């Protein structure tokens, strides 16, 4: 008999919200586990991956992020500084440079250069000849190598209204949302976070949803009531977890584990499953192996009553799985 299903903490949490399912499908497909914010002129900083995959508005993104954090599916880390308007909270701030004398915003900025050999300092326009070549205005030497012949020592600003020159302009900030001017003292300094997805949650979802889901669908099509992950309580009283536990209308139990590796799986995967099978004694035990088993493991499996299905991908095992389930139904009927 199967005990009540014990849902995988991450997978079941993701499956509770279709928006999270869409997001995690997107993350697996794109190979991402970090979501970076981007600036939107209308809404401020938001997360395009969430908007794109969940098909939600920027205003709904915050709700989804809060849910991800609440369910333990991810957390936030500092990403960047954000300046906000103290009046309306908008992040759409524009910076203005003013002449400190007449308050004009018509400023012209130039680099200040120094001829290293003779110490002459002036704006870059004074160092350029009619052809645009840098030449010392004092001695006439050509300046070709920065750091050797000349160096940049700063900038200065020339007001095109009152024609005065300054090395430090007055700076103000304009909120593009409420159109109010803000000083540096009035600006609100905040921060924007990047969203770090829990790798364990991502791996569990990838395994459950993209690998195990096709198997679950086949079992359901064959009349099984399926729990994934599922548990079976053994003779010892211990509950053993399997990737999939199915029960048909006659009470026959099928236990399925899925083993996925980059390399061929050895005997250890058979022995680990047999420990659970020995205590629980399901009607049928199946081990799905991606990309396959070693010859020794393949020979060991039937000795322990374990049926193995091998393939380079889950799609490779669907046809033999259907055949096996058909035979199982025929035997039981």
Coordinates of C-alpha atoms in Angstrom, one line a residue:
X1 CA 0.0 0.0 0.0
X2 CA 1.2 3.5 -0.7
X3 CA 1.2 6.1 2.0
X4 CA -0.1 9.6 1.4
X5 CA 2.1 11.4 -1.1
X6 CA 4.9 13.6 0.2
X7 CA 5.4 16.3 -2.4
X8 CA 8.8 17.5 -3.3
X9 CA 9.2 20.8 -1.5
X10 CA 10.5 22.8 -4.4
X11 CA 8.6 21.1 -7.2
X12 CA 5.3 21.3 -5.5
X13 CA 5.8 24.9 -4.7
X14 CA 6.6 25.8 -8.3
X15 CA 3.6 23.8 -9.5
X16 CA 1.3 25.7 -7.2
X17 CA 1.5 28.8 -9.5
X18 CA 1.3 28.6 -13.3
X19 CA 3.4 31.7 -13.5
X20 CA 6.2 30.1 -11.6
X21 CA 6.0 27.0 -13.9
X22 CA 6.4 29.3 -16.9
X23 CA 9.3 31.1 -15.4
X24 CA 11.2 27.9 -14.4
X25 CA 10.6 26.5 -17.8
X26 CA 12.2 29.6 -19.3
X27 CA 15.1 29.4 -16.9
X28 CA 15.8 25.8 -17.7
X29 CA 15.5 26.5 -21.4
X30 CA 17.8 29.5 -21.3
X31 CA 20.3 27.9 -18.8
X32 CA 19.8 30.8 -16.3
X33 CA 19.9 30.9 -12.6
X34 CA 20.3 34.7 -12.1
X35 CA 17.7 37.3 -13.1
X36 CA 19.1 40.8 -13.7
X37 CA 17.0 43.9 -13.5
X38 CA 16.8 46.4 -16.4
X39 CA 15.6 49.9 -16.5
X40 CA 12.2 50.6 -18.1
X41 CA 11.5 54.3 -18.8
X42 CA 7.8 53.9 -17.7
X43 CA 8.1 51.6 -14.7
X44 CA 11.7 52.0 -13.5
X45 CA 13.8 48.9 -12.8
X46 CA 12.1 45.6 -13.6
X47 CA 12.9 42.0 -14.6
X48 CA 12.4 41.3 -18.4
X49 CA 12.8 37.5 -17.9
X50 CA 9.8 37.4 -15.6
X51 CA 7.7 39.7 -17.8
X52 CA 8.6 37.7 -20.9
X53 CA 8.1 34.2 -19.5
X54 CA 5.1 34.8 -17.2
X55 CA 3.4 37.3 -19.6
X56 CA 2.7 39.7 -16.8
X57 CA 3.0 43.5 -16.4
X58 CA 5.9 45.1 -14.7
X59 CA 3.7 45.9 -11.7
X60 CA 3.0 42.2 -11.2
X61 CA 6.7 41.3 -11.1
X62 CA 7.2 42.3 -7.5
X63 CA 4.4 39.9 -6.4
X64 CA 6.1 37.0 -8.2
X65 CA 9.6 37.9 -6.8
X66 CA 8.1 38.0 -3.3
X67 CA 6.5 34.6 -3.8
X68 CA 9.8 33.1 -5.1
X69 CA 11.5 34.3 -1.9
X70 CA 8.7 33.2 0.4
X71 CA 8.7 29.7 -1.1
X72 CA 12.4 29.4 -0.8
X73 CA 12.9 29.2 -4.5
X74 CA 15.4 32.1 -4.6
X75 CA 16.8 35.1 -2.8
X76 CA 18.0 38.6 -3.7
X77 CA 21.4 40.1 -3.7
X78 CA 22.5 43.7 -4.2
X79 CA 23.0 44.6 -7.8
X80 CA 23.2 48.4 -8.2
X81 CA 22.5 51.8 -6.7
X82 CA 19.2 53.5 -7.7
X83 CA 18.4 57.2 -7.3
X84 CA 14.7 58.0 -6.5
X85 CA 12.6 61.1 -6.5
X86 CA 11.7 62.1 -2.9
X87 CA 8.3 63.3 -4.0
X88 CA 6.9 60.5 -6.1
X89 CA 9.4 57.7 -5.7
X90 CA 10.2 57.5 -9.4
X91 CA 13.6 56.1 -10.6
X92 CA 13.4 58.1 -13.8
X93 CA 15.8 60.9 -12.8
X94 CA 17.6 63.2 -15.3
X95 CA 20.8 65.0 -14.4
X96 CA 21.5 68.6 -15.3
X97 CA 24.8 70.6 -15.3
X98 CA 24.3 74.3 -14.7
X99 CA 26.5 77.4 -14.8
X100 CA 27.0 78.3 -11.1
X101 CA 26.9 82.0 -12.0
X102 CA 23.8 82.4 -14.3
X103 CA 22.2 78.9 -13.8
X104 CA 22.2 78.3 -17.6
X105 CA 22.3 74.7 -18.8
X106 CA 24.1 75.7 -22.0
X107 CA 27.6 74.4 -21.1
X108 CA 30.5 73.3 -23.2
X109 CA 32.9 70.8 -21.7
X110 CA 36.6 70.5 -22.7
X111 CA 39.5 68.4 -21.5
X112 CA 42.4 70.2 -19.9
X113 CA 45.8 69.1 -21.2
X114 CA 49.3 69.6 -19.9
X115 CA 52.4 69.5 -22.1
X116 CA 54.7 67.5 -19.8
X117 CA 58.0 68.9 -21.0
X118 CA 57.3 72.7 -20.5
X119 CA 54.3 72.5 -18.2
X120 CA 51.9 74.5 -20.4
X121 CA 48.2 73.8 -19.4
X122 CA 45.1 74.7 -21.4
X123 CA 41.9 73.4 -22.9
X124 CA 42.3 70.8 -25.7
X125 CA 41.0 73.3 -28.3
X126 CA 44.1 75.4 -27.7
X127 CA 46.4 72.4 -28.4
X128 CA 44.8 71.6 -31.8
X129 CA 46.2 73.0 -35.0
X130 CA 43.9 73.5 -38.0
X131 CA 44.4 69.9 -39.1
X132 CA 43.4 68.6 -35.6
X133 CA 46.9 67.5 -34.6
X134 CA 47.9 68.1 -31.0
X135 CA 50.6 70.8 -30.8
X136 CA 51.9 72.7 -27.8
X137 CA 50.6 76.3 -28.1
X138 CA 53.8 77.6 -26.5
X139 CA 56.7 75.7 -28.1
X140 CA 55.0 74.2 -31.1
X141 CA 56.1 70.6 -30.4
X142 CA 53.8 67.8 -31.7
X143 CA 52.2 65.9 -28.9
X144 CA 51.7 62.3 -30.0
X145 CA 51.9 60.0 -27.0
X146 CA 49.6 60.5 -24.0
X147 CA 51.5 60.0 -20.8
X148 CA 54.8 60.8 -22.5
X149 CA 54.3 64.0 -24.4
X150 CA 51.1 65.2 -22.6
X151 CA 48.6 64.2 -20.1
X152 CA 44.9 64.9 -19.3
X153 CA 44.7 66.7 -16.0
X154 CA 40.9 67.4 -15.8
X155 CA 38.0 69.2 -17.5
X156 CA 36.5 72.6 -17.5
X157 CA 33.2 74.0 -18.5
X158 CA 32.4 77.1 -20.5
X159 CA 29.0 78.7 -20.1
X160 CA 27.6 79.6 -23.5
X161 CA 25.3 82.2 -21.9
X162 CA 27.6 84.3 -19.7
X163 CA 30.9 82.9 -21.1
X164 CA 32.4 82.2 -17.8
X165 CA 34.6 79.2 -17.2
X166 CA 34.3 76.8 -14.2
X167 CA 35.9 73.5 -13.2
X168 CA 32.9 72.4 -11.2
X169 CA 29.3 73.0 -12.5
X170 CA 26.2 73.2 -10.3
X171 CA 24.3 69.8 -10.5
X172 CA 20.6 69.4 -10.2
X173 CA 18.2 66.5 -10.8
X174 CA 14.8 66.5 -12.5
X175 CA 12.2 63.8 -11.9
X176 CA 10.8 62.9 -15.3
X177 CA 7.7 61.6 -13.7
X178 CA 6.5 64.5 -11.5
X179 CA 8.7 67.1 -13.2
X180 CA 10.0 68.4 -9.9
X181 CA 13.6 69.5 -9.5
X182 CA 15.6 67.8 -6.8
X183 CA 18.9 68.6 -5.2
X184 CA 21.6 66.1 -4.4
X185 CA 20.7 66.4 -0.7
X186 CA 17.0 65.6 -1.5
X187 CA 17.6 62.5 -3.7
X188 CA 16.7 59.2 -2.1
X189 CA 19.5 56.6 -2.5
X190 CA 18.1 53.1 -2.8
X191 CA 19.2 49.9 -4.4
X192 CA 18.0 47.3 -6.9
X193 CA 18.6 43.6 -6.4
X194 CA 19.3 40.7 -8.7
X195 CA 17.3 37.5 -8.2
X196 CA 19.4 34.4 -7.5
X197 CA 17.4 31.3 -8.2
X198 CA 17.9 28.3 -5.8
X199 CA 19.9 25.8 -7.9
X200 CA 18.4 22.9 -6.0
X201 CA 14.9 24.1 -6.9
X202 CA 16.0 24.6 -10.5
X203 CA 17.5 21.1 -10.7
X204 CA 14.5 19.5 -9.1
X205 CA 12.1 21.2 -11.4
X206 CA 14.2 20.3 -14.5
X207 CA 14.3 16.7 -13.4
X208 CA 10.7 16.5 -12.3
X209 CA 9.0 18.6 -15.0
X210 CA 11.1 17.9 -18.0
X211 CA 12.3 14.4 -17.4
X212 CA 9.7 12.7 -15.1
X213 CA 6.6 14.4 -16.4
X214 CA 6.4 12.3 -19.7
X215 CA 6.7 9.1 -17.6
X216 CA 3.9 10.3 -15.3
X217 CA 1.7 11.0 -18.3
X218 CA 2.2 7.5 -19.6
X219 CA 1.3 5.9 -16.3
X220 CA -1.8 8.0 -16.0
X221 CA -2.8 7.0 -19.5
X222 CA -2.5 3.4 -18.4
X223 CA -4.9 3.9 -15.5
X224 CA -2.5 4.5 -12.7
X225 CA -3.1 7.0 -9.9
X226 CA 0.3 8.7 -9.6
X227 CA 2.2 10.5 -6.9
X228 CA 5.5 12.2 -7.8
X229 CA 7.5 12.1 -5.8
X230 CA 5.8 9.3 -3.9
X231 CA 6.5 7.2 -0.9
X232 CA 6.0 3.6 0.1
X233 CA 6.1 2.5 3.7
X234 CA 8.1 -0.7 4.0
X235 CA 7.9 -3.8 6.3
X236 CA 10.3 -2.0 8.6
X237 CA 7.9 0.9 9.0
X238 CA 10.3 3.2 7.2
X239 CA 9.0 5.4 4.4
X240 CA 11.0 5.2 1.2
X241 CA 10.8 7.9 -1.5
X242 CA 10.6 7.1 -5.2
X243 CA 10.5 9.5 -8.1
X244 CA 7.1 8.1 -9.1
X245 CA 4.7 5.8 -7.3
X246 CA 1.7 4.6 -9.3
X247 CA -1.3 2.5 -8.1
X248 CA -3.7 0.9 -10.5
X249 CA -7.4 0.1 -9.8
X250 CA -6.4 -3.4 -8.5
X251 CA -4.0 -1.9 -6.0
X252 CA -0.9 -3.0 -7.8
X253 CA 2.0 -0.7 -7.1
X254 CA 4.6 0.5 -9.6
X255 CA 7.7 2.3 -8.3
X256 CA 9.9 4.2 -10.7
X257 CA 13.2 6.0 -10.1
X258 CA 14.9 8.1 -12.7
X259 CA 18.7 8.2 -12.8
X260 CA 20.3 10.8 -15.0
X261 CA 24.0 11.2 -15.4
X262 CA 26.6 12.5 -17.9
X263 CA 28.2 9.1 -17.9
X264 CA 27.0 5.5 -18.1
X265 CA 25.6 4.4 -14.7
X266 CA 27.2 1.6 -12.8
X267 CA 26.0 -1.1 -10.4
X268 CA 25.6 1.4 -7.5
X269 CA 22.4 2.8 -8.9
X270 CA 20.9 -0.7 -8.9
X271 CA 22.0 -1.5 -5.4
X272 CA 20.7 1.8 -4.0
X273 CA 17.3 1.1 -5.5
X274 CA 17.3 -2.5 -4.4
X275 CA 17.7 -1.4 -0.7
X276 CA 14.3 0.4 -1.0
X277 CA 12.7 -2.4 -3.0
X278 CA 13.7 -5.1 -0.5
X279 CA 11.8 -3.3 2.2
X280 CA 8.8 -2.1 0.2
X281 CA 8.2 -4.9 -2.3
X282 CA 6.2 -3.0 -5.0
X283 CA 4.5 -5.0 -7.6
X284 CA 6.8 -3.6 -10.3
X285 CA 10.0 -1.7 -10.0
X286 CA 11.4 0.3 -12.9
X287 CA 14.7 2.2 -13.2
X288 CA 15.0 4.7 -16.0
X289 CA 18.6 5.3 -16.9
X290 CA 19.9 8.2 -18.9
X291 CA 22.2 7.7 -20.8
X292 CA 22.4 4.0 -19.9
X293 CA 23.9 1.3 -17.8
X294 CA 27.3 -0.5 -17.8
X295 CA 27.1 -4.1 -18.8
X296 CA 27.6 -5.3 -15.2
X297 CA 24.8 -3.1 -14.0
X298 CA 22.5 -4.3 -16.8
X299 CA 23.1 -7.9 -15.8
X300 CA 22.6 -7.2 -12.1
X301 CA 19.2 -5.5 -12.4
X302 CA 17.0 -8.5 -13.3
X303 CA 18.6 -10.5 -10.4
X304 CA 17.1 -8.0 -8.0
X305 CA 13.7 -7.8 -9.8
X306 CA 14.4 -4.4 -11.3
X307 CA 13.2 -3.6 -14.9
X308 CA 15.5 -1.1 -16.6
X309 CA 14.7 1.3 -19.4
X310 CA 17.7 2.9 -21.1
X311 CA 18.1 5.8 -23.6
X312 CA 20.1 8.9 -24.4
X313 CA 17.0 11.0 -23.5
X314 CA 13.6 10.5 -21.9
X315 CA 12.0 10.4 -25.3
X316 CA 14.0 7.3 -26.1
X317 CA 12.3 5.3 -23.2
X318 CA 8.7 6.3 -23.9
X319 CA 8.1 3.6 -26.5
X320 CA 9.5 0.7 -24.4
X321 CA 7.7 2.2 -21.4
X322 CA 4.4 2.0 -23.3
X323 CA 5.1 -1.6 -24.3
X324 CA 6.0 -2.6 -20.7
X325 CA 2.8 -1.0 -19.3
X326 CA 0.7 -2.8 -21.9
X327 CA 2.3 -6.1 -21.0
X328 CA 1.7 -5.3 -17.3
X329 CA -2.0 -4.6 -17.9
X330 CA -2.3 -7.8 -19.9
X331 CA -0.7 -9.9 -17.1
X332 CA -2.9 -8.4 -14.4
X333 CA -6.2 -8.7 -16.4

